[in-house]
Short mmCIF file of C-alpha atoms and ligand atoms in Angstrom, two decimals:
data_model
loop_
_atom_site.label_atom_id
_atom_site.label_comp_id
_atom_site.label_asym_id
_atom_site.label_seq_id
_atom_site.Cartn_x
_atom_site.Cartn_y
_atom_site.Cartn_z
CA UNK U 1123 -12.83 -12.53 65.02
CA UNK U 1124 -10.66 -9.34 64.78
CA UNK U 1125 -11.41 -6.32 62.10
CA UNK U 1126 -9.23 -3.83 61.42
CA UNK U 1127 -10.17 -0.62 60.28
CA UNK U 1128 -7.72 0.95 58.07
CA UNK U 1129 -7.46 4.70 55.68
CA UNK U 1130 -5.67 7.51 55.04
CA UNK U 1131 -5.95 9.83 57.87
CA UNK U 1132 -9.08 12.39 58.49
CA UNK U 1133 -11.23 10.13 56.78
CA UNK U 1134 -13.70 8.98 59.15
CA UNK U 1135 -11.95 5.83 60.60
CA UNK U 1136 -12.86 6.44 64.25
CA UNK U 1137 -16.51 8.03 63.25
CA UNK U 1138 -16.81 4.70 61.63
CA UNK U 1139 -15.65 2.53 64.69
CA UNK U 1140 -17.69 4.56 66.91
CA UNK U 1141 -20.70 3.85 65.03
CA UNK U 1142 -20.10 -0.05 65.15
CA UNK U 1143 -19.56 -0.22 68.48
CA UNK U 1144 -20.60 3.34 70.56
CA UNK U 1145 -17.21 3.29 72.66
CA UNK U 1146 -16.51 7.31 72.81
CA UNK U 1147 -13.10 8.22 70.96
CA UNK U 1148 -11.71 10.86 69.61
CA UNK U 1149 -12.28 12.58 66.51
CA UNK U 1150 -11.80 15.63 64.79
CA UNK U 1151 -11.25 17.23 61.32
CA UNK U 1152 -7.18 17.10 60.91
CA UNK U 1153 -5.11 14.38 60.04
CA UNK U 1154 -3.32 11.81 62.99
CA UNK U 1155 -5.96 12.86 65.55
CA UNK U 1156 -6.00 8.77 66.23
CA UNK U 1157 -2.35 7.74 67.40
CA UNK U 1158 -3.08 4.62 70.15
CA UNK U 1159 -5.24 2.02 68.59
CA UNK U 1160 -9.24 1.85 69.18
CA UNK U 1161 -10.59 -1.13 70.41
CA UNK U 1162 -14.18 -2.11 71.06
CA UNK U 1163 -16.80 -4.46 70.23
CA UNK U 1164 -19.49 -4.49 66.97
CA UNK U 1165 -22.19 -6.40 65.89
CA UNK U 1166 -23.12 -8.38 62.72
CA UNK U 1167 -27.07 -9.32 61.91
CA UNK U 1168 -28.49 -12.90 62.03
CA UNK U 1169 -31.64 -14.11 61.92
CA UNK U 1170 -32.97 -14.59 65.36
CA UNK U 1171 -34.60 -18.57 65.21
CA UNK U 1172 -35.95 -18.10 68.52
CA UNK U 1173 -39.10 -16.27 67.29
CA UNK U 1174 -40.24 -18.97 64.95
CA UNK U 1175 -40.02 -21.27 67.92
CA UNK U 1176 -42.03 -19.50 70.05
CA UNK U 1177 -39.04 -19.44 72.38
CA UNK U 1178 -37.85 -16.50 74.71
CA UNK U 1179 -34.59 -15.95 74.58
CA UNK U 1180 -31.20 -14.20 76.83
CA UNK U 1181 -28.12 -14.16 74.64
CA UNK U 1182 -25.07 -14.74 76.73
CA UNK U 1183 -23.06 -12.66 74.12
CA UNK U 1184 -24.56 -9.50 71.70
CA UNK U 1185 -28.41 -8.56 72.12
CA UNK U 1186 -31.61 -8.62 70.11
CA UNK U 1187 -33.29 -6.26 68.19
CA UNK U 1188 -36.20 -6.45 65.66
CA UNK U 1189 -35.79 -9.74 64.07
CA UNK U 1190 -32.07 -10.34 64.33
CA UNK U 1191 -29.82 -11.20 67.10
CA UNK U 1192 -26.30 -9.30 67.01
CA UNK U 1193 -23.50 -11.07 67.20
CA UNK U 1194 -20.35 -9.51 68.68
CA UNK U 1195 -17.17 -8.87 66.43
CA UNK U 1196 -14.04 -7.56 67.70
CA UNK U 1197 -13.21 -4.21 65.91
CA UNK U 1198 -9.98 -1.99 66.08
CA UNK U 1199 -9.74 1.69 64.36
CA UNK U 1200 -5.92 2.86 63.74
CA UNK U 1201 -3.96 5.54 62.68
CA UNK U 1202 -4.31 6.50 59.20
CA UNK U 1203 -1.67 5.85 57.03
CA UNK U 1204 0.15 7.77 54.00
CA UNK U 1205 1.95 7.31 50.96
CA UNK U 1206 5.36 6.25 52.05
CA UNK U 1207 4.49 5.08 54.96
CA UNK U 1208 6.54 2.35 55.20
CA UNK U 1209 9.59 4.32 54.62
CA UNK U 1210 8.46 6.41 58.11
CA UNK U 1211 6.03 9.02 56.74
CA UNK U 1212 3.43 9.97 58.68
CA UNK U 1213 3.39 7.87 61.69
CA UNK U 1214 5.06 5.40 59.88
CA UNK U 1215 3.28 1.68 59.41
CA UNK U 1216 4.40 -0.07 62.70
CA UNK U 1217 1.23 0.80 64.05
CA UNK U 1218 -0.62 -1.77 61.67
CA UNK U 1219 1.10 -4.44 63.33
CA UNK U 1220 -1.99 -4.41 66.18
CA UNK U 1221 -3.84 -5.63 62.98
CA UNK U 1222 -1.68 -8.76 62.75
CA UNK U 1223 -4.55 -10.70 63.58
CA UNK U 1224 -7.30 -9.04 62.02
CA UNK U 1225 -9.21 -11.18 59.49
CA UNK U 1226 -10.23 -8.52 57.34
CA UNK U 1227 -10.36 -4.76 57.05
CA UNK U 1228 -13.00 -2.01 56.14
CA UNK U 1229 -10.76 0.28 54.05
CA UNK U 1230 -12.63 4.04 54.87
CA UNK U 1231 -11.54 6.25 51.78
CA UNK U 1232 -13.52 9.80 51.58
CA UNK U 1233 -15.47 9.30 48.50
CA UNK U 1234 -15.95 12.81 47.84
CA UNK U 1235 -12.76 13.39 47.46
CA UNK U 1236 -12.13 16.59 49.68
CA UNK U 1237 -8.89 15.79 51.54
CA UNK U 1238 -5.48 14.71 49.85
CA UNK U 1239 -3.30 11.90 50.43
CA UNK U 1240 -2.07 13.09 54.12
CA UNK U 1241 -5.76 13.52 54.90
CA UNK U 1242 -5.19 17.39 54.64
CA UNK U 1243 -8.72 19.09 53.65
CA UNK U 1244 -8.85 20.37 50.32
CA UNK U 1245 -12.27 20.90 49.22
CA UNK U 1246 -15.00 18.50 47.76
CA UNK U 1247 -13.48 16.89 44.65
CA UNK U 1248 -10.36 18.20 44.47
CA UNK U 1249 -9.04 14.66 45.00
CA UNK U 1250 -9.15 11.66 42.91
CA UNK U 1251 -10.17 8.83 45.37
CA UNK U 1252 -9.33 5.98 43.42
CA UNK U 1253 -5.60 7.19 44.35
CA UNK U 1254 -6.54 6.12 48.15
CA UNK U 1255 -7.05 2.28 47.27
CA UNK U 1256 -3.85 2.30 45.12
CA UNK U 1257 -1.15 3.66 47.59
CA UNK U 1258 -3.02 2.25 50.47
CA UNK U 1259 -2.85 -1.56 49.13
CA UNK U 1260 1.01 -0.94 48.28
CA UNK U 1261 1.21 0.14 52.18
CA UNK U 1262 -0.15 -2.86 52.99
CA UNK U 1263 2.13 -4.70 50.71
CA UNK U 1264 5.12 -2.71 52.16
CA UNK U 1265 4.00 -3.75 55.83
CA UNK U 1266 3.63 -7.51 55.06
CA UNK U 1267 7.61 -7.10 53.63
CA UNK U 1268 8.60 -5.66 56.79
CA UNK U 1269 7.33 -8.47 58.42
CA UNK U 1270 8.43 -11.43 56.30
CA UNK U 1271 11.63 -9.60 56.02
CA UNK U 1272 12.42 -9.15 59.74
CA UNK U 1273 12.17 -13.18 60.35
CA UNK U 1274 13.43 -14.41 57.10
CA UNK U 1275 17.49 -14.33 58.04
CA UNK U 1276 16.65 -16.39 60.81
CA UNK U 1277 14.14 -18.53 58.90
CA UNK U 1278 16.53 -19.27 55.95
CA UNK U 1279 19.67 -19.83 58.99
CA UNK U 1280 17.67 -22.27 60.39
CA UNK U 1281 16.50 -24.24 57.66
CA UNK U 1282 19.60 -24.38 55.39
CA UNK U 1283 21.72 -25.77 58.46
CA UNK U 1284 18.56 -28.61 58.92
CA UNK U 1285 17.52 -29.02 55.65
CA UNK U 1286 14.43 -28.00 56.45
CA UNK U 1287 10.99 -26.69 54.24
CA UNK U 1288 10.57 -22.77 54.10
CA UNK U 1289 7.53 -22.74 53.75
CA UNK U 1290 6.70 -24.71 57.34
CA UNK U 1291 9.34 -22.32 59.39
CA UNK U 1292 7.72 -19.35 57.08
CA UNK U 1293 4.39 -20.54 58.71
CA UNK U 1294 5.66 -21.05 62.16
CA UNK U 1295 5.82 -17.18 61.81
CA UNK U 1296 3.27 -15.99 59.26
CA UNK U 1297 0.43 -17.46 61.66
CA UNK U 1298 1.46 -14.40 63.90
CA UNK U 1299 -0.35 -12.18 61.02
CA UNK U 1300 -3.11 -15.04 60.26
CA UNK U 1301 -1.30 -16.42 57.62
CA UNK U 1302 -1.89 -20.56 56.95
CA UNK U 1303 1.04 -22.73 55.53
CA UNK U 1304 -1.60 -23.80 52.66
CA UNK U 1305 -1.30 -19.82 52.08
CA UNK U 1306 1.99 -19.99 51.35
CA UNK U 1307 2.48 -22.40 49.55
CA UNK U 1308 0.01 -21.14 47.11
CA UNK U 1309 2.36 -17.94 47.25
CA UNK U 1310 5.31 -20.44 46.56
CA UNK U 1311 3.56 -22.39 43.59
CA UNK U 1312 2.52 -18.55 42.10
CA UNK U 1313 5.71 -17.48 42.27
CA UNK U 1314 7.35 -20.78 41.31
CA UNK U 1315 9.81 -20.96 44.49
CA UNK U 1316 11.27 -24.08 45.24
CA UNK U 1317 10.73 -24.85 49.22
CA UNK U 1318 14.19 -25.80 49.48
CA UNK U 1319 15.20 -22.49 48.24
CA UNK U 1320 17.31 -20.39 51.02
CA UNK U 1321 18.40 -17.55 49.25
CA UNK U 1322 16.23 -14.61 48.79
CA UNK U 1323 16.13 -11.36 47.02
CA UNK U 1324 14.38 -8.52 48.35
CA UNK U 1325 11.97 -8.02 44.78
CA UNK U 1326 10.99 -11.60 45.89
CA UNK U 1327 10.41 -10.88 49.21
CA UNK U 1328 8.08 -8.19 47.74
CA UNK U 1329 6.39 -10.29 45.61
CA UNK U 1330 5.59 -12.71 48.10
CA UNK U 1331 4.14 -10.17 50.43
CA UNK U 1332 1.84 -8.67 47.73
CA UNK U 1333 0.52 -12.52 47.39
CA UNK U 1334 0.16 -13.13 50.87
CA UNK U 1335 -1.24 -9.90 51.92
CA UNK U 1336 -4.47 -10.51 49.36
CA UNK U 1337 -5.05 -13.16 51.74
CA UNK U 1338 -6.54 -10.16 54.14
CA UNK U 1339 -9.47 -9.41 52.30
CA UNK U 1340 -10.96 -5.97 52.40
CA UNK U 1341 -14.25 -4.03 51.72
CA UNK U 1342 -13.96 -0.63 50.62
CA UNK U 1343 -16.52 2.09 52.77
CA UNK U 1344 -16.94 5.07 50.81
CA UNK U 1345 -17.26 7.13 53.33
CA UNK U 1346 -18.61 10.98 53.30
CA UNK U 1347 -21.66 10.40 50.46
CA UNK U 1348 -23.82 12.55 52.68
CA UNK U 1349 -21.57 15.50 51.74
CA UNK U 1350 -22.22 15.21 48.15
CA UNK U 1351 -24.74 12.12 46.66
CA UNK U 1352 -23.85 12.70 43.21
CA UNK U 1353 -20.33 13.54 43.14
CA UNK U 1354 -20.12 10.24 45.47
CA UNK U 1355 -22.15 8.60 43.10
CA UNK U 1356 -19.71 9.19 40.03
CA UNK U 1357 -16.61 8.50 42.03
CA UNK U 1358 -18.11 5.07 42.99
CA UNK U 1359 -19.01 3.81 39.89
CA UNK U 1360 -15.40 4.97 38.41
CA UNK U 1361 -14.00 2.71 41.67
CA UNK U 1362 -16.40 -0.10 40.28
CA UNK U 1363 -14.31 0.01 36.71
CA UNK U 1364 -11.44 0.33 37.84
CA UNK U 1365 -11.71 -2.17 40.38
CA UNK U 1366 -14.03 -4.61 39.58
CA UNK U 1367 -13.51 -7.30 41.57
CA UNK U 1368 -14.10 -5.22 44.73
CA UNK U 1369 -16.36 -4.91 47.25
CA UNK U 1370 -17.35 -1.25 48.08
CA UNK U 1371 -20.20 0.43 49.62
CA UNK U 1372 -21.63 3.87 50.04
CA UNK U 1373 -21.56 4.89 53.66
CA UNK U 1374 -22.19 8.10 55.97
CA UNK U 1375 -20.55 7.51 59.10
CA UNK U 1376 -21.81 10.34 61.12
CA UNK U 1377 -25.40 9.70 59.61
CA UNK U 1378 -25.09 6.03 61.48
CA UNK U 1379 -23.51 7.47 64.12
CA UNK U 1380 -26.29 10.45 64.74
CA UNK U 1381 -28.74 7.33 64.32
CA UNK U 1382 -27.74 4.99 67.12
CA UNK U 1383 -26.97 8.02 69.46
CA UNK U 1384 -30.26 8.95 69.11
CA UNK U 1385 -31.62 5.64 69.48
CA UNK U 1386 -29.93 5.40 72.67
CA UNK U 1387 -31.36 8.25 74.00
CA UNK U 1388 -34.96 7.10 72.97
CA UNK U 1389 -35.86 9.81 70.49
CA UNK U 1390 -35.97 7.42 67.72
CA UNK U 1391 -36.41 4.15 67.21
CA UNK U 1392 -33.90 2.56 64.53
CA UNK U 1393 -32.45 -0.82 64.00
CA UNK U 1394 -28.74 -0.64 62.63
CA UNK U 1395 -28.79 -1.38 58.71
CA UNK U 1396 -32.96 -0.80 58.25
CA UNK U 1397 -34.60 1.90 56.32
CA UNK U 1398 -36.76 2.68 59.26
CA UNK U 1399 -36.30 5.30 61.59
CA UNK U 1400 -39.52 6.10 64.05
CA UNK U 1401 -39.77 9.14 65.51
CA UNK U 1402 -40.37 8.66 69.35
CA UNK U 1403 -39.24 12.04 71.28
CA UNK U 1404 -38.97 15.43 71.03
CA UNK U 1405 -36.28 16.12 68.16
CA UNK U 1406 -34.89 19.41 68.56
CA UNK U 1407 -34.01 21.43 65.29
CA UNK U 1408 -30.71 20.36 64.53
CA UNK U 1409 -31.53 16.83 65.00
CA UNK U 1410 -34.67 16.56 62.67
CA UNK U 1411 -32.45 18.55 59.87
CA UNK U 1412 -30.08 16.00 60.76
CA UNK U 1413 -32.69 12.99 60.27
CA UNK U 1414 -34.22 14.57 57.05
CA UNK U 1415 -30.57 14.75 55.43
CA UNK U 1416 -30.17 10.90 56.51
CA UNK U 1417 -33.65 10.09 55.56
CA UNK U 1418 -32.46 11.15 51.86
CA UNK U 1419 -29.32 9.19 52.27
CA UNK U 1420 -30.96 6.27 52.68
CA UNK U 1421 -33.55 6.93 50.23
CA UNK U 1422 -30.72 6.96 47.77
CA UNK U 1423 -28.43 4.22 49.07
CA UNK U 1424 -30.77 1.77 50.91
CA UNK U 1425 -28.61 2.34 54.53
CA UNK U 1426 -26.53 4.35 55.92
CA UNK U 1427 -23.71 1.51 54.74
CA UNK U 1428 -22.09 0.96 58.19
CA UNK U 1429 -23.90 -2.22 58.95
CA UNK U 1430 -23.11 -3.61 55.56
CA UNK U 1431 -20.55 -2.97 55.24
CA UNK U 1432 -19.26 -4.84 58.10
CA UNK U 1433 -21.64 -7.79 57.55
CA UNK U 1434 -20.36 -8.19 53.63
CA UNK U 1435 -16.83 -8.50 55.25
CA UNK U 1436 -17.63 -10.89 57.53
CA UNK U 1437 -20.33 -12.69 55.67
CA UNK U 1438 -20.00 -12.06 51.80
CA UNK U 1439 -16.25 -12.21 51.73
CA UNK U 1440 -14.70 -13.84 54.83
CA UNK U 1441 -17.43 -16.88 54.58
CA UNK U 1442 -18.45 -17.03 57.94
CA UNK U 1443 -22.41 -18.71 58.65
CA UNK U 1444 -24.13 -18.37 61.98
CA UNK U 1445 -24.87 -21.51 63.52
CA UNK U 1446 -26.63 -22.51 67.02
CA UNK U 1447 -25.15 -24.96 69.40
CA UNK U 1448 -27.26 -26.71 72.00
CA UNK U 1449 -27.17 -29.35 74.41
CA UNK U 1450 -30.78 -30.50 74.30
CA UNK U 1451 -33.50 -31.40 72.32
CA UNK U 1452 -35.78 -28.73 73.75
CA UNK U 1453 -33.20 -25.95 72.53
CA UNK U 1454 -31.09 -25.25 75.67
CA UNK U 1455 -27.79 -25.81 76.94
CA UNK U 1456 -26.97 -27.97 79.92
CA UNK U 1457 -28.05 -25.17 82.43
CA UNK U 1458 -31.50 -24.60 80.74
CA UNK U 1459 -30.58 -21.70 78.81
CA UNK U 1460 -32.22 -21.62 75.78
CA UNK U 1461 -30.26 -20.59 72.41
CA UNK U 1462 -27.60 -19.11 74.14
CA UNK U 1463 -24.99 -19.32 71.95
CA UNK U 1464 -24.47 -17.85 68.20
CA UNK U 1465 -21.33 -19.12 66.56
CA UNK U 1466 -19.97 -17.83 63.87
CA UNK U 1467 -18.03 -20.57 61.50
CA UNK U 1468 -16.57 -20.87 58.65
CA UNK U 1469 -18.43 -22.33 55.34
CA UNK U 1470 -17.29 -25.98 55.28
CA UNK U 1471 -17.26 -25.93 58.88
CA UNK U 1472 -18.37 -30.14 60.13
CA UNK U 1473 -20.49 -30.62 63.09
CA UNK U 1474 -17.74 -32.08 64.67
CA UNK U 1475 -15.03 -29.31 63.88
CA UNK U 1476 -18.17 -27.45 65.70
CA UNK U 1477 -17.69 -30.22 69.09
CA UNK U 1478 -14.47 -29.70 68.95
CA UNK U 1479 -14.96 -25.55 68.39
CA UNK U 1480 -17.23 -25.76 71.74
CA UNK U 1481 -15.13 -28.15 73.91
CA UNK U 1482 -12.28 -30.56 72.92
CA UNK U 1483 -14.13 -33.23 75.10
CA UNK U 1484 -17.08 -33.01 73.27
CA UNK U 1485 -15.21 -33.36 69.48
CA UNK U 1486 -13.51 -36.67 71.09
CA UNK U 1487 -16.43 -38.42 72.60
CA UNK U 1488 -18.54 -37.08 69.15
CA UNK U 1489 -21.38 -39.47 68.77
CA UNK U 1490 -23.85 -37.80 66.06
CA UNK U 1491 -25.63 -34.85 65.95
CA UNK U 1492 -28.82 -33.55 65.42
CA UNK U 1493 -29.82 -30.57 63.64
CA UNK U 1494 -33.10 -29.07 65.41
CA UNK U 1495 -34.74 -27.21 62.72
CA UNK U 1496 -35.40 -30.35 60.35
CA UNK U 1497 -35.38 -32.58 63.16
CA UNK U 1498 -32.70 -34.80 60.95
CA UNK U 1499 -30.09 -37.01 62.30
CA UNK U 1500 -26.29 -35.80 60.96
CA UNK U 1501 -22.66 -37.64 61.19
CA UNK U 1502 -19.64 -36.02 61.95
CA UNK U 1503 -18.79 -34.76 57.92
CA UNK U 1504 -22.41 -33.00 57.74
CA UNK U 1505 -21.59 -29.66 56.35
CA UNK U 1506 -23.18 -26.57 58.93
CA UNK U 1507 -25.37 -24.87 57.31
CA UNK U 1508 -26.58 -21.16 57.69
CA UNK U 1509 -28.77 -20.71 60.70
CA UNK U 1510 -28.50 -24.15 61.93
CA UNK U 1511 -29.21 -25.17 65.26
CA UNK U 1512 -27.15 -28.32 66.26
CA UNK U 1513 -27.22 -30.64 69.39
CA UNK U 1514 -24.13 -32.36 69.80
CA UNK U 1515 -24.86 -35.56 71.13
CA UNK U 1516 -21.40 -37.67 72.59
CA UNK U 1517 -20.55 -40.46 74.91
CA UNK U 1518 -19.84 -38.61 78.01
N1 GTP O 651 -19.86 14.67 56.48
C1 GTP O 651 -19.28 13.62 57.05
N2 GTP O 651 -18.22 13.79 57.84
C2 GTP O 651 -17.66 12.70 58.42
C3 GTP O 651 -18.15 11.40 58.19
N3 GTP O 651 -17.36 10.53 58.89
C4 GTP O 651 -16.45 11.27 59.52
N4 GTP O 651 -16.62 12.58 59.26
C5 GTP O 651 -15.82 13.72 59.74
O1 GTP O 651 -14.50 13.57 59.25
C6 GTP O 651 -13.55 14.08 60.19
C7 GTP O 651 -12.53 13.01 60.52
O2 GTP O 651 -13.15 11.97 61.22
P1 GTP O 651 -12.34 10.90 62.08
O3 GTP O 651 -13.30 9.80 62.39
O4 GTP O 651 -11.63 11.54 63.20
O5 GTP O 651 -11.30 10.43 60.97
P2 GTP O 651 -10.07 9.39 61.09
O6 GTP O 651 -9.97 8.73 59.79
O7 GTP O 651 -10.23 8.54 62.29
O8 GTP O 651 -8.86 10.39 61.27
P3 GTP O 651 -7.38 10.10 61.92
O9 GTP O 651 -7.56 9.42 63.23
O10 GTP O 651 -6.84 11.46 62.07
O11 GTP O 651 -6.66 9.28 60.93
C8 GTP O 651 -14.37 14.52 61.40
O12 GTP O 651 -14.61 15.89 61.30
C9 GTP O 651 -15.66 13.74 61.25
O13 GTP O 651 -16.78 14.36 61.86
C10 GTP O 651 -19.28 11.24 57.33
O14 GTP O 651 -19.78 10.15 57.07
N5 GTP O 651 -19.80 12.39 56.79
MG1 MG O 652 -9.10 8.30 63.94
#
C-alpha cells in the first residue's frame, strides 16, 4: 500500500516523511527544496497477538515494539504544489503523477498559518489555512483532468468505431491511478452520463475528475502546532466547521522527528504515537528544552500526531484490518516460523480472497479455514475480522 504525501511547499512534507520512516532527506525553510520524489518505508500499529500466546516472535516484515507490531507501509513525500499548478506554476503538477498509485494522502498544511500559498514565510498567522485545503483539492481535481483528458480521444476513438462501453475502456486506464470501473460508474450515474456517450466537453471532463478524485481519500496533518498551541488550536476548530466531514489532526513533525532520533540513539526511550517518553541518557541542553516543549505538546494533543495520523488513513478511512495468516495449528508457517506474517486487508475481505491474497494455489485448492484465536471452524465467505489469525487449510 502506497501513501502519498502531498502540501503546499515549506510546509513540513519531508520533516513529516522523515519522521515515518527515518530515511535522511532534505529539508530546509524555503519553498521547492523537495524536487525528485521521497520514497521510503513507515509503519502502522497493531496489536501484537503473540504476547497473549506466550509465543516469541521474528517478523519477516516491520518490527516490534511495546505491545504492537509495526507493519510496513510504503510512503512517498513530493514537491509541494501551488495555486495554479496545473496551469505550470510552481513546478507544475506532473510531479503528482508518482502518486498515481497511492491509496491515500496525508495533506501537511501549516496550521499556524505563517507561510502563504507558494510556501513563502510570512509570519505566524498572517495566513488563513483553510485557503490550503481549498486550492490544494482543486489541484488535485485539475491533475485527475489532465489525466482523464490525455487518454480520453483515444478512449472515445476506440469505442465509438466498436460500439464499445466508456466506462470499461475508461477503466482499462483509470486503474493506472487506482481507479475501479465500479468507481466510475458511480461517477457516470452522479453525473447522469450515458456509457454509450462519446462526445465530451471539457466542464464534464472536470466534473468527472472532481468525482473520481474523492475516491483518494485524504487526512489533513496540521502541521507546525508546536509553534503556536492556541493559535493552532483556533485554526483547527475553524477547519472542523468548515469542513466537517474531514479528518484532521494536530501534528508537530519535528517534535516526532526529535523523538525517534533520539530514541535511536538510546537517550530516550519512546514508542511512536505513546505519551511516554523515558529518559535513558545524558540529554544535553538543547535536547531536554526540546523534550519539555514536546512533553507540553503532547500534554495538549495526546501525540505528537504523526503516528495517527497515518494509522487513521490507513485504518479509520481506507478500511484496512490486520489479519494473521498461518499454516499450522501451533501458529507457524510451513518453515516453523511462528506469526510471521501481518496482512493488511480490506474490511469485507473472505478467508479465501485471503488464500488467494497469499498464493493463487492455495485460494484454488481452499478447503476451510480455521481461525486460531476462537479455535472456530470458518468457510470460504467468513468475513476477516480485526486481529485474526487464520490457518488456511486446502487440498494440496
Ligand atoms: N516548528 C516546526 N517546524 C517544522 C515542522 N515541520 C517542519 N518544520 C520546518 O519547516 C520547514 C520546511 O520543512 P520541509 O519538511 O522541508 O517542508 P516541505 O513541505 O517538504 O517543503 P518543500 O519540499 O520545499 O515543498 C523546515 O525548516 C522544517 O524544519 C514542525 O512540526 N514544527
Ligand atoms: Mg520537501
Amino acid at each position: 500500500m502506497l501513501i502519498g504525501i502531498v502540501g503546499k511547499p515549506n510546509v513540513g512534507k519531508s520533516t513529516f516523511f522523515k519522521a515515518l520512516t527515518m530515511i535522511p532527506v532534505e529539508i530546509d525553510n524555503r519553498p521547492f527544496v523537495t524536487i525528485k520524489p521521497n520514497y521510503g518505508i513507515g509503519y502502522v500499529r497493531v496489536k501484537e497477538p503473540s504476547f497473549e500466546l506466550n509465543l516469541k516472535v521474528n517478523p519477516r516484515t516491520g518490527y516490534i515494539k511495546g505491545k504492537y507490531r509495526f507493519v510496513p507501509i510504503e510512503i512517498m513525500d513530493v514537491a509541494g504544489l501551488v495555486p495554479g499548478a496545473h496551469e505550470g506554476k510552481g513546478l507544475g503538477n506532473k510531479f503528482l503523477d508518482d502518486l498515481r498509485q497511492a491509496e491515500g494522502f496525508i495533506m501537511v498544511i501549516d496550521i499556524v498559518g505563517a507561510t502563504n500559498e507558494e510556501g513563502i514565510y510570512i509570519g505566524k498567522g498572517n495566513y488563513d489555512p483553510i485557503n490550503d485545503i481549498k486550492f490544494l483539492e482543486e489541484e488535485l481535481d485539475w491533475w485527475f483532468f489532465r489525466i482523464i483528458k490525455e487518454n480520453l480521444d483515444k478512449i472515445i476513438r476506440k469505442a465509438k468505431n466498436e460500439r464499445k462501453s466508456i466506462i470499461k475502456e475508461l477503466a482499462n486506464v483509470l486503474s493506472g491511478i487506482n481507479i475501479s470501473e465500479e468507481e466510475i460508474r458511480e461517477a457516470f450515474k452522479e453525473l447522469k452520463i450515458d456509457e454509450y456517450t462519446y462526445d465530451f466537453d471539457e466542464k464534464t471532463i472536470f466534473e468527472l475528475a472532481k468525482i473520481l478524485r474523492k475516491n483518494k481519500k485524504f487526512v489533513i496533518a496540521a502541521n507546525r502546532v508546536d509553534i503556536d498551541i492556541d493559535l493552532a488550536k483556533n485554526n483547527i476548530e475553524k477547519i472542523k466547521r468548515g469542513y466537517p466531514d474531514k479528518i484532521i489532526i494536530p501534528t508537530s513533525a519535528q517534535a516526532e522527528l526529535i523523538l525517534k532520533e533520539l530514541d535511536k540513539q538510546g537517550k530516550i526511550e519512546y514508542i511512536p504515537g505513546e505519551k511516554d517518553i523515558i529518559i535513558k541518557g545524558n540529554l544535553n541542553d538543547k535536547e531536554k528544552k526540546a523534550i519539555e516543549i514536546i512533553k507540553m505538546i503532547i500534554e495538549e494533543f495526546d501525540s505528537t500526531g504523526v503516528q495517527i495520523t497515518l494509522e487513521k488513513l490507513v485504518f479509520d478511512l481506507l478500511n484496512y484490518i490486520p489479519v494473521f495468516p498461518v499454516a499450522t495449528e501451533k501458529y507457524t508457517d510451513t518453515e516453523g516460523n511462528i506469526l510471521p506474517d501481518c496482512y493488511l486487508v480490506k474490511k469485507g475481505t473472505t478467508a479465501l480472497d485471503l488464500a488467494y491474497k497469499i498464493h493463487t494455489e492455495l485460494g484454488k485448492n481452499f478447503v476451510k479455514a480455521r481461525e486460531l484465536r476462537f479455535k472456530k471452524i470458518v468457510g470460504k465467505d467468513y468475513i476477516l475480522e480485526n486481529g485474526d489469525i487464520i490457518q488456511i487449510i486446502s487440498s494440496h
